[in-house]
């Protein structure tokens, strides 16, 4: 089954073709970073308008470069949520209209499900069940993944997501948007032990996260330190990064202990962070667990994870109503299982 995937939940327009027999055919992505950078963050209305302009040309390019025709497509998957409502609506309206015109099955996919299944696109991939750590600009989650559609959220952020904390802290330090990767680069030359920043909720036995206090602690530090010094900048960046990584790694190891799962999938933009990768590798090796990542281009938002997730679900018999509605807020715990509302979720 050849499935067209469409991602438009935030500031990336992504499209991909996934074939159940062959695997991923190809994907194309347009990032709106340049549009939003001057505002220091994503402007939802600009994001929606840009998705409208880019979606059709991107799909045309995808078909051209894969030598496929519209007629070859057998199913359509799009991101139904969570995300920005206007941006999601662009993808939903496009996907549902195309599916209606071509009489194709169409499915609205959960964005986070896409992230947590994305490492399955790689040749070195985990098998069910596994633990997933999702760390992106909008989400921080630990999920027990038992099978396709059978997920239990073990912990999530009570306030800022990990990527959001990186971006807000970077902004405080005068770095451009999105500041996460820039702050990580700055941290490479810094001393992570110079400033002892808080590790929020680290002493609690549950798997919840909180990062907004950390950002406030950095703001207080900046107020009394000399930020014109490159050494101070690098040391603050390294100390902040060490605190976030410490919390993420410790909670992930606790989740491994609590669930007994021995495979850990890490996805979302912050999973590109080299310090996080190094410490997770070390920590998970110590408890004999193995870590899996999607390739770097699939750590952040992309159409491939939506085409792939949509293909798995469509093949399992899941299909959406002809319904343009989107779910800007949508908990992973509310995903229907197996598919449709009639059967009950099995116990974890
Ligand atoms: O997954 P993603 O594209 O966004 C959402 O779906 O929300 O991830 C983007 C986030 C941004 O917050 C960005 O600053 C962060 O990932 N990020 C990083 C790094 N690369 C991207 N944060 C820390 N270190 C990095 N190397
Ligand atoms: Zn995402």
XYZ file of C-alpha atoms and ligand atoms in Angstrom:
375
model
C 0.000 0.000 0.000
C 1.443 3.373 -1.055
C 0.592 6.121 1.449
C 1.073 9.873 1.111
C 1.897 11.471 4.496
C 1.351 15.153 5.287
C 2.781 16.946 8.346
C 1.732 20.547 9.051
C 1.322 20.775 12.837
C 3.755 23.626 13.477
C 6.439 25.340 11.396
C 7.531 22.512 9.076
C 5.636 21.425 5.971
C 6.596 17.794 5.405
C 5.344 15.294 2.825
C 6.424 11.705 2.190
C 5.548 8.514 0.363
C 5.709 5.247 2.308
C 5.137 1.863 0.688
C 4.215 -1.077 2.925
C 6.233 -3.442 0.687
C 9.248 -1.283 -0.169
C 9.535 1.021 2.862
C 10.077 4.767 2.741
C 10.158 5.955 -0.868
C 11.176 9.565 -0.186
C 10.270 12.692 1.740
C 10.430 16.455 1.205
C 10.456 19.146 3.880
C 10.154 22.901 3.960
C 11.168 24.588 7.213
C 9.628 27.984 8.043
C 12.415 28.943 10.488
C 13.462 31.979 8.409
C 9.849 33.304 8.453
C 9.511 33.088 12.238
C 13.098 33.872 13.323
C 12.604 37.654 13.157
C 9.716 37.352 15.657
C 11.717 35.162 18.061
C 9.112 32.361 17.913
C 6.444 30.726 15.746
C 3.645 33.090 14.611
C 0.631 30.751 14.128
C -1.116 32.787 11.399
C 2.068 33.034 9.319
C 2.619 29.300 9.776
C -0.869 28.467 8.412
C -0.474 30.749 5.412
C 2.895 29.290 4.559
C 1.589 25.698 4.750
C -1.111 26.683 2.221
C 1.524 28.022 -0.157
C 3.999 25.156 0.204
C 1.899 21.991 0.437
C 0.936 21.544 -3.219
C 4.375 22.419 -4.698
C 6.033 20.041 -2.205
C 3.714 17.162 -3.169
C 4.335 17.859 -6.858
C 8.086 17.790 -6.208
C 7.796 14.552 -4.210
C 5.877 12.846 -7.032
C 8.320 14.133 -9.648
C 11.449 13.036 -7.814
C 10.039 9.585 -7.015
C 8.601 9.114 -10.542
C 5.189 8.414 -9.016
C 1.811 9.649 -10.224
C -1.172 10.771 -8.185
C -2.892 7.596 -9.422
C -0.324 5.432 -7.590
C -1.347 6.727 -4.141
C -3.565 4.248 -2.266
C -4.048 6.051 1.040
C -3.494 9.440 2.683
C -2.354 10.225 6.234
C -2.086 13.671 7.805
C -1.315 15.083 11.240
C -4.626 15.690 13.036
C -3.034 16.945 16.251
C -1.648 18.036 18.619
C -0.359 21.314 17.194
C -1.430 24.762 15.996
C -5.088 24.637 14.942
C -4.744 26.734 11.773
C -1.654 24.860 10.642
C -3.319 21.486 11.313
C -6.440 22.575 9.404
C -4.396 23.206 6.257
C -3.138 19.606 6.246
C -6.527 18.158 7.237
C -8.486 20.065 4.572
C -5.970 19.209 1.883
C -5.726 15.509 2.793
C -9.478 14.981 3.221
C -10.300 16.802 -0.036
C -7.740 14.858 -2.042
C -8.929 11.584 -0.509
C -12.571 12.452 -1.285
C -11.771 13.366 -4.895
C -9.670 10.211 -5.451
C -11.912 7.916 -3.334
C -8.994 6.934 -1.114
C -8.909 5.917 2.547
C -7.725 8.817 4.705
C -6.485 8.942 8.282
C -5.735 11.720 10.784
C -2.580 10.701 12.700
C -1.388 11.691 16.195
C 1.829 13.715 15.820
C 3.490 12.158 18.885
C 2.655 8.652 17.695
C 4.569 9.604 14.553
C 7.593 10.672 16.626
C 7.593 7.567 18.791
C 7.315 5.179 15.843
C 9.876 7.052 13.681
C 12.889 4.918 14.796
C 11.073 1.952 13.182
C 11.910 3.552 9.813
C 15.581 2.634 10.362
C 17.274 -0.712 9.603
C 18.587 -0.999 13.185
C 15.206 -0.681 14.860
C 13.533 -1.817 18.072
C 10.709 -4.319 18.269
C 7.606 -3.884 20.471
C 7.495 -3.357 23.415
C 9.781 -0.385 24.087
C 10.062 2.792 26.123
C 9.890 6.110 24.242
C 11.359 9.419 25.363
C 9.894 12.223 23.238
C 11.718 15.521 23.662
C 10.646 18.225 21.249
C 9.820 21.927 21.159
C 6.268 21.230 22.282
C 6.433 17.961 24.229
C 8.374 16.045 26.852
C 6.977 12.562 27.368
C 7.944 9.124 28.586
C 5.708 6.486 27.000
C 5.345 2.739 27.477
C 4.831 1.482 23.909
C 3.383 -2.040 24.005
C 2.232 -2.337 20.394
C 0.857 -0.191 17.582
C -1.818 1.961 19.238
C -1.208 0.617 22.751
C 0.493 3.428 24.629
C 0.662 4.481 28.258
C 2.015 7.920 29.091
C 4.274 7.375 32.123
C 5.296 10.988 32.593
C 5.195 14.379 30.920
C 6.105 17.991 31.518
C 3.915 20.011 33.843
C 4.972 23.240 32.125
C 7.621 23.982 29.462
C 8.785 21.210 27.146
C 12.537 20.458 27.080
C 13.002 22.114 23.662
C 10.924 25.091 24.773
C 13.203 25.488 27.823
C 16.257 25.405 25.542
C 14.693 27.999 23.217
C 13.514 30.343 26.006
C 16.862 30.172 27.804
C 18.685 30.825 24.538
C 16.440 33.854 23.969
C 17.320 35.186 27.450
C 20.960 34.879 26.428
C 20.339 36.867 23.242
C 20.639 33.915 20.831
C 18.564 33.691 17.634
C 15.446 31.488 17.215
C 15.318 28.524 17.522
C 18.043 28.799 20.133
C 18.250 25.133 21.224
C 20.956 24.043 18.776
C 22.842 27.372 19.213
C 22.823 27.026 22.991
C 24.040 23.425 22.649
C 26.897 24.618 20.423
C 27.848 27.309 22.957
C 27.790 24.700 25.742
C 30.513 22.671 23.994
C 33.184 25.128 25.226
C 31.655 25.668 28.658
C 32.144 24.267 32.159
C 28.916 22.462 33.162
C 29.873 22.508 36.848
C 30.473 26.262 37.218
C 26.855 27.118 38.054
C 24.797 24.635 40.049
C 21.324 25.010 38.549
C 18.243 23.217 39.961
C 17.212 19.766 38.743
C 13.388 20.177 38.957
C 11.388 17.190 40.265
C 14.489 14.998 40.268
C 13.900 13.796 43.801
C 10.317 12.753 43.141
C 9.705 9.097 42.416
C 7.196 9.829 39.636
C 8.175 10.472 36.027
C 6.836 14.011 35.667
C 9.036 16.849 34.377
C 9.139 20.592 34.965
C 11.503 22.968 33.195
C 10.092 26.463 33.690
C 11.892 27.001 37.032
C 15.186 26.252 35.367
C 14.638 29.059 32.881
C 13.896 31.425 35.796
C 17.107 30.340 37.555
C 19.070 31.164 34.399
C 17.347 34.581 34.205
C 18.531 35.320 37.767
C 22.040 34.175 36.894
C 22.133 36.378 33.816
C 21.074 39.384 35.924
C 24.187 39.126 38.079
C 26.804 37.728 35.691
C 28.708 39.500 32.912
C 27.103 38.143 29.746
C 29.565 40.013 27.517
C 32.170 37.446 28.562
C 32.285 34.505 26.137
C 33.453 32.272 28.989
C 30.457 33.196 31.171
C 28.079 32.611 28.245
C 29.545 29.197 27.520
C 29.524 28.210 31.208
C 25.862 29.230 31.651
C 24.914 27.313 28.487
C 26.818 24.216 29.648
C 25.374 24.400 33.178
C 21.829 24.744 31.819
C 22.281 21.887 29.374
C 23.758 19.684 32.127
C 20.680 20.284 34.308
C 18.197 19.409 31.526
C 20.176 16.358 30.441
C 20.567 15.186 34.044
C 16.786 15.297 34.576
C 15.971 13.615 31.245
C 18.510 10.813 31.725
C 17.633 10.154 35.385
C 13.884 9.965 34.676
C 14.462 7.725 31.647
C 16.560 5.336 33.740
C 13.810 5.318 36.411
C 11.251 4.470 33.705
C 13.440 1.583 32.513
C 13.630 0.319 36.076
C 9.875 0.676 36.666
C 8.774 -0.984 33.424
C 11.559 -3.545 32.897
C 11.710 -2.471 29.230
C 15.160 -2.916 27.688
C 14.770 -0.901 24.485
C 14.520 2.877 24.571
C 13.521 5.025 21.630
C 14.442 8.721 21.726
C 12.857 11.167 19.295
C 11.919 14.850 18.867
C 14.222 17.796 18.140
C 16.137 17.716 21.449
C 17.186 14.111 20.745
C 19.756 15.656 18.371
C 21.585 17.001 21.468
C 24.989 15.307 21.644
C 25.329 15.612 25.446
C 21.931 13.951 25.917
C 22.946 11.173 23.511
C 26.286 10.571 25.260
C 24.760 10.393 28.744
C 21.803 8.254 27.684
C 24.175 5.826 25.972
C 26.301 5.537 29.112
C 23.359 5.310 31.529
C 21.412 2.793 29.452
C 24.486 0.621 28.861
C 24.896 0.395 32.641
C 21.375 -1.098 32.947
C 21.830 -3.243 29.805
C 19.217 -1.366 27.803
C 19.664 -0.329 24.168
C 18.889 3.102 22.773
C 17.463 3.782 19.284
C 17.187 7.080 17.402
C 15.636 7.981 14.089
C 18.145 9.456 11.613
C 18.839 13.131 12.430
C 16.473 14.515 9.749
C 13.609 12.489 11.294
C 14.347 13.613 14.888
C 12.521 16.859 14.093
C 9.104 17.150 12.410
C 8.785 15.413 9.045
C 6.255 13.815 6.704
C 7.920 10.379 6.742
C 6.808 9.552 10.294
C 3.214 10.481 9.396
C 3.194 8.452 6.160
C 4.673 5.482 8.056
C 2.285 5.667 11.034
C -0.659 6.217 8.685
C 0.335 3.225 6.569
C 0.576 0.913 9.616
C -2.823 2.051 10.887
C -4.581 2.045 7.503
C -3.341 -1.500 6.927
C -4.665 -2.472 10.357
C -8.098 -1.224 9.293
C -8.096 2.231 10.852
C -9.692 5.011 8.829
C -11.085 8.497 9.604
C -14.544 9.794 8.869
C -14.774 12.470 6.175
C -14.099 15.066 8.802
C -11.902 18.159 8.593
C -11.815 18.731 12.349
C -8.415 18.788 14.052
C -7.248 18.174 17.621
C -4.840 20.945 18.714
C -4.817 19.293 22.169
C -4.845 15.516 22.024
C -3.466 13.198 24.683
C -1.725 10.047 23.533
C -3.760 8.245 26.213
C -6.938 9.130 24.266
C -5.898 7.369 21.070
C -8.454 4.754 20.118
C -7.438 1.114 20.293
C -7.269 -1.026 18.274
C -8.941 1.289 15.797
C -12.370 2.839 15.912
C -14.181 3.308 19.186
C -15.828 -0.062 19.592
C -13.133 -2.248 21.148
C -11.634 -1.707 24.549
C -8.001 -0.936 25.226
C -6.209 -4.003 26.625
C -4.681 -3.739 30.105
C -0.998 -2.700 30.129
O 10.597 18.025 17.213
P 10.752 19.463 16.889
O 10.982 19.835 15.451
O 9.587 20.357 17.419
C 8.354 20.020 17.821
O 7.714 19.074 17.270
O 7.920 20.704 18.756
O 11.955 20.007 17.777
C 12.384 21.343 17.776
C 13.010 21.638 19.122
C 13.345 23.107 19.296
O 12.918 23.505 20.581
C 14.873 23.133 19.190
O 15.476 24.174 19.885
C 15.230 21.801 19.793
O 14.234 20.914 19.295
N 16.577 21.331 19.413
C 17.603 21.172 20.274
C 18.718 20.729 19.510
N 18.319 20.637 18.203
C 16.998 20.999 18.165
N 17.659 21.352 21.597
C 18.842 21.083 22.194
N 19.954 20.664 21.545
C 19.940 20.477 20.205
N 21.044 20.053 19.573
Zn 7.193 17.220 16.676
